[in-house]
Amino acid sequence: MREGWEVKPLKEVCQLISRGVSPVYRDEGGIAVLNQKCIREHSINYDLGRRHCIVSKKVTVDKIIRVGDVLINSTGTGTLGRVAQVREQPAEPTTVDSHVTIVRPKDGVFFSDFFGYALIAIENKIQDGGEGCGGQTELARSKLANEYHISFPTSLPEQRRIVAILDEAFEGIATAKANAEKNLQNAREVFESHLNAVFRNGEESGWPKKTLREVAKEFGRGKSKHRPRNDPVLYGGSYPFIQTGDVRNANHLITEFTQTYSSAGLAQSKLWPKGTLCITIAANIAETGVLAFDACFPDSVIGVVVDESKTTSKYLEYMLGSVRDNLKEKGKGSAQDNINLATFERELFPFPDLKTQSGIVELLDNLSDAVYQLENLFSLKMRTLDELKGSLLHKAFSGELNHNNVETMASV
């Protein structure tokens, strides 16, 4: 550590480290209360907050957030440890719920924004500090106060200099991320436009229509578990058990699975063959994917084993993608979106001759491959930019940050 810098635990540099309130929610009035959803990507989304009834439960002045406070998500797998600083005065008095910790620095120790970056710099360590079981992971206030240290120069002008460099660099990184995301979105929109145009033109050309059952060797829902859902006897074997999330996250081909069935699980289910087109009919309606292996799936998924003299799984998947929005609309109106098998049995879909189908698949495959490559480049770009942020923060809090090394890293 360079001369003029100190390293101290949070308890020595903070005047407040405290969870928020357990809210009594109301639709209107009261006071704004932030929750874990509000804290993401080092920023605060006040629109996702709710209202707390201060008549039913008072909020002490110290738990009204202030400029300079850092908010830390303190419970939950995947949410714990996310950090964001209050950089501007909220539009109205605002507190946080009991799943979020307010960390307020002592007056005069920090240039305000420097303290925010200091906690972002140790965010990964905070995320690793959760403890608990039974699906509930928590970060104890005492652990946050005693075990997490921040490094800082005692000179406030030096802190201000570091913040100016980080602000400029992080703004550039945010712009680069936004541009990459926009390019990816544009590519996806181009693909969707071509997809819809192909089948819209087919409709206008009078392609013959058939039901899915008419073009299938096998057609039906998967089989539900007759035993209790959490019965361990059903699981842990060698038979892939596909769930709706596995279909939703597939890129045309389902190559991964999150669960397996045992022989007992298979006995009360059905093993569908490789090449089966899976269609979700609950929660995330009309998501599709083609099995890359034999697998079981529940009754929230429809399976279609195509008659190859009439169509192919690839054509069928692209065609269903073109009408996904319409199918989703048919599944609305209940507590959880779902669409029944009968709807798919009655619905008529366009099926031109096999040569035409093959040409459509070739065109859409080429476009889809281009989008997939762009998605991979996007993911790589995001990782590179996140690594750059990490490198900048490391240099900033080891006393090595200046404009020259920022420019060097930015050019990599």
Short mmCIF file of N, CA and C in Angstrom, two decimals, residues 23 64 104 148 184 194 197 201 211 218 232 256 291 313 319-320 344 370:
data_model
loop_
_atom_site.label_atom_id
_atom_site.label_comp_id
_atom_site.label_asym_id
_atom_site.label_seq_id
_atom_site.Cartn_x
_atom_site.Cartn_y
_atom_site.Cartn_z
N PRO A 23 -41.43 -4.09 5.90
CA PRO A 23 -42.49 -3.17 5.48
C PRO A 23 -43.91 -3.69 5.75
N ILE A 64 -33.79 6.59 6.74
CA ILE A 64 -34.13 7.31 5.51
C ILE A 64 -32.82 7.49 4.75
N ARG A 104 -23.45 3.67 5.82
CA ARG A 104 -23.29 5.14 5.77
C ARG A 104 -21.92 5.51 6.34
N TYR A 148 -14.93 -6.98 6.56
CA TYR A 148 -14.67 -6.37 5.26
C TYR A 148 -13.94 -5.04 5.44
N LEU A 184 -26.71 -6.23 -30.87
CA LEU A 184 -27.29 -7.57 -30.74
C LEU A 184 -28.80 -7.52 -30.91
N HIS A 194 -37.26 -11.29 -40.77
CA HIS A 194 -37.20 -12.26 -41.86
C HIS A 194 -38.06 -13.47 -41.56
N ALA A 197 -41.63 -12.53 -42.07
CA ALA A 197 -41.91 -12.26 -43.48
C ALA A 197 -42.04 -13.55 -44.28
N ASN A 201 -45.55 -14.35 -46.10
CA ASN A 201 -45.61 -14.54 -47.56
C ASN A 201 -46.21 -15.90 -47.90
N THR A 211 -52.91 -29.57 -38.90
CA THR A 211 -52.65 -29.58 -37.45
C THR A 211 -51.31 -30.28 -37.19
N GLU A 218 -45.74 -39.09 -33.49
CA GLU A 218 -46.15 -39.06 -32.09
C GLU A 218 -46.42 -37.61 -31.71
N PRO A 232 -37.23 -38.34 -3.59
CA PRO A 232 -35.88 -38.57 -4.13
C PRO A 232 -35.76 -39.86 -4.93
N GLU A 256 -28.52 -29.54 -23.11
CA GLU A 256 -28.23 -29.61 -21.68
C GLU A 256 -29.51 -29.91 -20.90
N LEU A 291 -34.77 -32.06 -29.09
CA LEU A 291 -33.94 -32.90 -28.23
C LEU A 291 -32.70 -33.40 -28.97
N SER A 313 -38.30 -31.36 -38.03
CA SER A 313 -38.34 -30.69 -36.73
C SER A 313 -37.87 -29.24 -36.85
N MET A 319 -41.36 -22.40 -37.81
CA MET A 319 -42.73 -22.01 -38.07
C MET A 319 -43.45 -21.62 -36.77
N LEU A 320 -43.26 -22.41 -35.73
CA LEU A 320 -43.89 -22.09 -34.44
C LEU A 320 -43.33 -20.79 -33.87
N PHE A 344 -53.45 -26.81 -29.33
CA PHE A 344 -52.49 -27.20 -30.35
C PHE A 344 -53.08 -28.23 -31.31
N ALA A 370 -25.73 -16.45 -37.86
CA ALA A 370 -25.12 -15.12 -37.76
C ALA A 370 -25.47 -14.46 -36.43
#
